[in-house]
Tab-separated table of C-alpha atoms in Angstrom:
chain	number	residue	atom	x	y	z
A	448	MET	CA	-38.042	-30.362	-26.977
A	449	HIS	CA	-33.691	-30.338	-27.467
A	450	ALA	CA	-32.057	-28.133	-29.547
A	451	ASN	CA	-31.278	-31.288	-32.030
A	452	GLY	CA	-34.728	-31.723	-32.366
A	453	HIS	CA	-35.047	-34.726	-29.893
A	454	ARG	CA	-37.803	-34.862	-27.480
A	455	ALA	CA	-37.482	-35.120	-23.854
A	456	VAL	CA	-38.729	-37.645	-21.413
A	457	ALA	CA	-39.194	-36.830	-18.013
A	458	VAL	CA	-38.561	-40.562	-15.752
A	459	ILE	CA	-40.499	-40.276	-12.623
A	460	GLN	CA	-38.479	-42.940	-9.771
A	461	PRO	CA	-38.682	-42.740	-6.396
A	462	ARG	CA	-35.885	-40.881	-4.347
A	463	THR	CA	-34.561	-44.114	-2.470
A	464	SER	CA	-35.812	-48.191	-2.596
A	465	GLY	CA	-38.079	-49.125	-0.103
A	466	LEU	CA	-41.292	-48.824	1.924
A	467	ARG	CA	-40.545	-45.014	2.068
A	468	LEU	CA	-42.984	-44.314	5.338
A	469	GLY	CA	-42.848	-41.073	4.594
A	470	GLU	CA	-44.592	-41.149	1.299
A	471	VAL	CA	-47.012	-43.895	2.548
A	472	VAL	CA	-48.120	-41.136	5.482
A	473	ARG	CA	-48.449	-38.229	2.815
A	474	SER	CA	-50.680	-40.913	0.518
A	475	ARG	CA	-53.003	-41.501	3.305
A	476	ASP	CA	-55.646	-40.225	1.095
A	477	LEU	CA	-55.178	-42.651	-1.476
A	478	LEU	CA	-54.613	-45.581	1.724
A	479	TYR	CA	-58.352	-44.157	2.364
A	480	PHE	CA	-59.914	-44.521	-0.676
A	481	LEU	CA	-58.374	-47.796	-1.442
A	482	ALA	CA	-59.627	-49.400	1.463
A	483	TRP	CA	-63.047	-47.665	1.381
A	484	ARG	CA	-62.741	-49.147	-2.434
A	485	ASP	CA	-62.186	-52.398	-1.020
A	486	ILE	CA	-65.019	-52.676	1.174
A	487	LYS	CA	-67.642	-51.601	-1.226
A	488	VAL	CA	-66.806	-53.902	-3.829
A	489	ARG	CA	-66.547	-57.014	-1.097
A	490	TYR	CA	-70.112	-55.945	-0.399
A	491	ALA	CA	-71.996	-54.310	-3.184
A	492	GLN	CA	-74.017	-56.997	-4.875
A	493	ALA	CA	-73.971	-59.138	-1.439
A	494	ALA	CA	-77.586	-60.441	-0.491
A	495	ILE	CA	-76.550	-59.609	3.516
A	496	GLY	CA	-74.062	-57.519	3.043
A	497	ALA	CA	-71.761	-56.201	5.998
A	498	ALA	CA	-73.454	-59.355	8.264
A	499	TRP	CA	-71.037	-61.838	6.624
A	500	ALA	CA	-68.324	-59.784	8.930
A	501	VAL	CA	-70.901	-61.756	11.972
A	502	LEU	CA	-71.960	-64.745	10.155
A	503	GLN	CA	-68.784	-66.427	9.440
A	504	PRO	CA	-66.936	-66.522	12.921
A	505	VAL	CA	-70.834	-67.314	13.925
A	506	LEU	CA	-71.111	-69.745	11.802
A	507	MET	CA	-67.557	-71.570	12.803
A	508	MET	CA	-68.172	-71.181	16.767
A	509	VAL	CA	-71.352	-73.194	16.174
A	510	ILE	CA	-69.271	-75.954	14.299
A	511	PHE	CA	-66.520	-75.784	16.769
A	512	ALA	CA	-68.765	-75.501	19.623
A	513	LEU	CA	-70.185	-78.882	18.748
A	514	PHE	CA	-67.631	-81.335	17.934
A	515	PHE	CA	-64.642	-79.836	19.694
A	516	GLY	CA	-67.031	-78.537	23.160
A	517	ARG	CA	-69.707	-81.123	23.103
A	518	LEU	CA	-68.271	-84.287	21.766
A	519	ALA	CA	-64.583	-83.652	22.002
A	520	LYS	CA	-64.577	-81.934	25.384
A	521	VAL	CA	-61.552	-79.492	24.319
A	522	PRO	CA	-60.871	-77.517	27.663
A	523	SER	CA	-61.821	-73.881	27.254
A	524	ASP	CA	-60.383	-72.643	30.493
A	525	GLY	CA	-63.648	-72.998	32.796
A	526	LEU	CA	-65.880	-70.525	29.958
A	527	PRO	CA	-68.411	-71.475	28.053
A	528	TYR	CA	-66.646	-72.978	25.001
A	529	ALA	CA	-69.373	-71.208	22.583
A	530	VAL	CA	-67.686	-67.973	23.968
A	531	PHE	CA	-64.360	-69.246	24.318
A	532	ALA	CA	-64.277	-70.221	20.564
A	533	PHE	CA	-66.017	-66.918	19.280
A	534	THR	CA	-63.483	-64.894	21.110
A	535	GLY	CA	-60.553	-66.809	19.627
A	536	LEU	CA	-62.250	-66.971	16.160
A	537	VAL	CA	-62.975	-62.768	15.286
A	538	PRO	CA	-59.152	-61.773	15.459
A	539	TRP	CA	-58.736	-65.015	13.593
A	540	THR	CA	-61.007	-64.514	11.005
A	541	PHE	CA	-59.675	-60.476	10.498
A	542	PHE	CA	-56.013	-61.758	9.842
A	543	SER	CA	-57.066	-64.826	7.352
A	544	ASN	CA	-59.411	-62.180	5.149
A	545	ALA	CA	-56.935	-59.926	5.800
A	546	VAL	CA	-53.726	-61.997	4.839
A	547	GLY	CA	-55.780	-63.519	1.704
A	548	SER	CA	-56.971	-59.841	0.295
A	549	ALA	CA	-53.150	-58.165	0.834
A	550	THR	CA	-51.789	-60.955	-0.561
A	551	GLU	CA	-53.671	-60.842	-4.024
A	552	SER	CA	-53.750	-57.299	-3.552
A	553	LEU	CA	-50.415	-56.177	-5.938
A	554	VAL	CA	-52.099	-58.791	-8.837
A	555	THR	CA	-55.514	-57.124	-9.041
A	556	ASN	CA	-54.352	-54.081	-9.114
A	557	VAL	CA	-52.033	-54.649	-11.906
A	558	ASN	CA	-53.607	-51.303	-13.762
A	559	LEU	CA	-52.527	-49.215	-11.326
A	560	ILE	CA	-49.042	-50.501	-10.988
A	561	THR	CA	-47.882	-50.204	-14.766
A	562	LYS	CA	-49.889	-46.738	-15.311
A	563	VAL	CA	-48.813	-44.329	-12.121
A	564	TYR	CA	-45.996	-44.459	-9.239
A	565	PHE	CA	-47.550	-44.463	-5.880
A	566	PRO	CA	-45.763	-46.370	-3.043
A	567	ARG	CA	-46.937	-50.256	-3.782
A	568	VAL	CA	-47.112	-50.661	0.225
A	569	THR	CA	-50.151	-48.759	0.123
A	570	LEU	CA	-52.052	-51.848	-1.302
A	571	PRO	CA	-51.138	-54.701	0.742
A	572	PHE	CA	-52.069	-52.133	3.704
A	573	SER	CA	-55.449	-50.614	2.075
A	574	ALA	CA	-56.436	-54.416	1.693
A	575	ILE	CA	-55.390	-55.042	5.397
A	576	LEU	CA	-57.016	-52.034	6.626
A	577	SER	CA	-60.761	-52.856	4.658
A	578	TRP	CA	-60.840	-55.768	7.151
A	579	LEU	CA	-60.985	-53.184	10.374
A	580	PRO	CA	-64.740	-52.363	10.041
A	581	ASP	CA	-65.356	-56.304	10.056
A	582	LEU	CA	-63.130	-57.253	13.015
A	583	GLY	CA	-64.558	-53.888	14.644
A	584	LEU	CA	-68.342	-55.442	13.634
A	585	ALA	CA	-67.567	-58.926	14.928
A	586	SER	CA	-66.111	-57.214	18.235
A	587	ALA	CA	-69.439	-55.836	18.764
A	588	VAL	CA	-71.318	-58.906	18.471
A	589	LEU	CA	-68.982	-60.703	21.069
A	590	LEU	CA	-69.473	-58.277	23.623
A	591	LEU	CA	-73.578	-58.369	22.845
A	592	LEU	CA	-72.910	-61.960	23.184
A	593	LEU	CA	-71.542	-62.100	26.962
A	594	PRO	CA	-74.569	-61.219	29.147
A	595	ILE	CA	-76.456	-64.276	26.920
A	596	TYR	CA	-73.780	-66.549	28.826
A	597	GLY	CA	-73.975	-64.733	32.099
A	598	LEU	CA	-70.195	-62.937	31.543
A	599	ARG	CA	-69.572	-59.417	31.102
A	600	PRO	CA	-66.359	-57.507	29.411
A	601	SER	CA	-63.656	-56.763	31.715
A	602	TRP	CA	-62.090	-53.760	32.577
A	603	THR	CA	-58.877	-54.886	30.663
A	604	VAL	CA	-61.486	-54.355	27.300
A	605	VAL	CA	-59.456	-51.051	26.953
A	606	PHE	CA	-56.741	-53.222	26.012
A	607	LEU	CA	-58.700	-54.465	22.825
A	608	PRO	CA	-57.742	-51.538	20.209
A	609	LEU	CA	-53.605	-52.583	21.575
A	610	MET	CA	-54.488	-56.555	20.238
A	611	ALA	CA	-56.732	-55.106	17.040
A	612	VAL	CA	-52.787	-52.889	16.044
A	613	LEU	CA	-50.781	-56.307	17.164
A	614	ALA	CA	-53.658	-58.214	14.858
A	615	VAL	CA	-52.693	-55.502	11.569
A	616	LEU	CA	-48.966	-55.891	12.202
A	617	ALA	CA	-49.376	-59.879	11.942
A	618	ALA	CA	-50.869	-59.373	9.113
A	619	ALA	CA	-48.625	-57.285	7.255
A	620	ALA	CA	-45.793	-59.077	8.361
A	621	ALA	CA	-47.639	-62.324	6.461
A	622	SER	CA	-48.584	-60.530	4.069
A	623	LEU	CA	-45.788	-57.719	2.425
A	624	GLY	CA	-43.498	-60.322	1.693
A	625	LEU	CA	-46.401	-63.081	0.161
A	626	SER	CA	-47.760	-60.280	-1.992
A	627	ALA	CA	-44.410	-59.436	-3.334
A	628	LEU	CA	-43.672	-63.219	-4.051
A	629	ASN	CA	-47.067	-63.601	-5.736
A	630	VAL	CA	-45.988	-61.304	-8.621
A	631	LYS	CA	-43.299	-63.305	-9.648
A	632	TYR	CA	-44.542	-66.852	-8.587
A	633	ARG	CA	-48.374	-67.296	-8.796
A	634	ASP	CA	-48.854	-70.058	-7.154
A	635	VAL	CA	-48.672	-68.636	-4.138
A	636	ARG	CA	-52.182	-67.989	-4.574
A	637	TYR	CA	-52.897	-71.902	-4.248
A	638	ALA	CA	-50.489	-71.965	-1.163
A	639	VAL	CA	-51.829	-69.029	1.239
A	640	PRO	CA	-54.921	-71.302	1.698
A	641	PHE	CA	-53.157	-74.143	2.585
A	642	LEU	CA	-50.707	-71.884	4.458
A	643	LEU	CA	-53.467	-70.187	6.699
A	644	GLN	CA	-54.908	-74.224	7.449
A	645	VAL	CA	-52.416	-75.232	8.963
A	646	TRP	CA	-51.526	-71.871	10.956
A	647	PHE	CA	-54.940	-71.863	11.984
A	648	PHE	CA	-54.220	-75.040	14.027
A	649	VAL	CA	-51.212	-73.835	15.539
A	650	THR	CA	-52.996	-71.069	17.036
A	651	PRO	CA	-54.694	-71.349	20.440
A	652	VAL	CA	-58.288	-70.434	18.514
A	653	VAL	CA	-60.315	-73.404	19.628
A	654	TYR	CA	-58.101	-74.995	22.441
A	655	PRO	CA	-56.278	-73.082	25.510
A	656	ALA	CA	-53.172	-72.065	25.335
A	657	SER	CA	-53.079	-73.515	28.514
A	658	LEU	CA	-53.446	-76.939	26.740
A	659	VAL	CA	-50.214	-77.111	25.747
A	660	PRO	CA	-46.994	-77.826	28.348
A	661	ARG	CA	-45.514	-75.293	29.900
A	662	HIS	CA	-42.403	-75.759	28.555
A	663	LEU	CA	-43.651	-75.664	24.951
A	664	ARG	CA	-45.610	-72.469	25.617
A	665	VAL	CA	-42.457	-70.555	24.129
A	666	VAL	CA	-42.348	-72.337	21.126
A	667	LEU	CA	-46.219	-71.525	20.628
A	668	ALA	CA	-45.731	-68.288	21.170
A	669	LEU	CA	-43.556	-67.968	18.389
A	670	ASN	CA	-46.723	-68.034	16.111
A	671	PRO	CA	-47.263	-64.098	15.953
A	672	MET	CA	-50.898	-65.134	16.283
A	673	THR	CA	-51.054	-66.834	19.370
A	674	GLY	CA	-50.322	-63.705	21.210
A	675	VAL	CA	-52.829	-61.899	19.221
A	676	VAL	CA	-55.171	-64.542	20.132
A	677	GLU	CA	-54.559	-65.076	23.852
A	678	GLY	CA	-54.374	-61.187	24.083
A	679	PHE	CA	-57.792	-60.750	22.346
A	680	ARG	CA	-59.602	-63.391	24.981
A	681	TRP	CA	-57.842	-61.882	28.110
A	682	SER	CA	-58.553	-58.131	27.157
A	683	VAL	CA	-62.727	-58.962	26.446
A	684	LEU	CA	-62.734	-61.643	29.324
A	685	GLY	CA	-59.974	-60.826	31.893
A	686	HIS	CA	-60.907	-64.002	33.368
A	687	VAL	CA	-56.830	-65.491	33.330
A	688	PRO	CA	-54.025	-63.770	34.169
A	689	ALA	CA	-52.376	-61.550	31.496
A	690	PRO	CA	-50.741	-63.446	29.091
A	691	TRP	CA	-47.913	-61.186	29.016
A	692	THR	CA	-44.811	-63.555	28.237
A	693	LEU	CA	-47.140	-64.874	24.968
A	694	LEU	CA	-47.659	-61.241	23.800
A	695	ALA	CA	-43.872	-60.054	24.232
A	696	VAL	CA	-42.839	-63.559	22.537
A	697	SER	CA	-45.251	-63.291	19.748
A	698	THR	CA	-44.908	-59.478	19.235
A	699	ALA	CA	-40.827	-59.706	18.860
A	700	THR	CA	-41.730	-62.398	16.257
A	701	THR	CA	-44.252	-60.183	14.363
A	702	LEU	CA	-41.322	-57.310	14.213
A	703	VAL	CA	-38.698	-59.092	13.501
A	704	LEU	CA	-41.123	-61.036	10.567
A	705	LEU	CA	-42.474	-57.841	9.537
A	706	ALA	CA	-38.576	-56.336	8.959
A	707	LEU	CA	-38.100	-59.268	6.942
A	708	SER	CA	-40.915	-59.351	4.779
A	709	THR	CA	-40.383	-55.842	4.516
A	710	LEU	CA	-37.134	-56.240	2.808
A	711	TYR	CA	-37.735	-58.568	0.591
A	712	PHE	CA	-40.667	-56.285	-0.058
A	713	ARG	CA	-38.357	-53.417	-0.982
A	714	ARG	CA	-35.739	-55.836	-2.784
A	715	ALA	CA	-38.699	-57.073	-5.118
A	716	GLU	CA	-40.659	-53.782	-5.857
A	717	GLN	CA	-38.449	-52.073	-8.241
A	718	ASP	CA	-39.411	-54.973	-10.539
A	719	PHE	CA	-43.110	-55.072	-10.145
A	720	ALA	CA	-44.195	-53.533	-13.142
A	721	ASP	CA	-41.753	-55.415	-15.537
A	722	VAL	CA	-42.823	-58.900	-13.996
A	723	ILE	CA	-46.360	-57.967	-12.980
């Protein structure tokens, strides 16, 4: 208390604006706790629990195999269409769920944001990372599915973790800006499902990138998930030449989008507690 009788007030503020990756690293325990909390809450009262991680892409695979594989006769690069579709659905399901959760992460944690300081980017990142166990479980089921169709994983499966990292970066690039925008405009929560539906059909999940004319494939590769899906499919099956061009363009797009998304998050972060 000062001599004039006024009580001293300590204001805790970040040293600089921005994502402060050093603080995020130091807050890794919080990141782990929040991700683990999201996992437990998601399956706490689910009758079949984590089986939903597999059931969702499997059911979609059955539907697409029937309508796109049998009826529409969509090519599948010489693979059984069910396997072809499932290898695309596994990373896409992770991306879709991660973006949806991360976009809502700031709004659903309003009590934390308004009461205590911590790196706000921890929330969307923890929401994204909470879907990694689902990705791992679905990938394991995919590997078990291959022998049923007379296939086996290629040696290129060693690149699978790299594709998972690219999927995480793509989800972060898409959701950091959206999560910050959702704080100010709650319409975002209604727009994101529609955005993901459109995004799905411009990603070669249920059709091969080879179906797109060669001169348009670079345009297709501007989609961050194009490289992830094609790379995931190649790393598991290794049946086609490595999609290095698609991966390079998609990765570059992801990094640019991540930088722009980070920049917007940086500018909006200081007002989260007041606006939310």
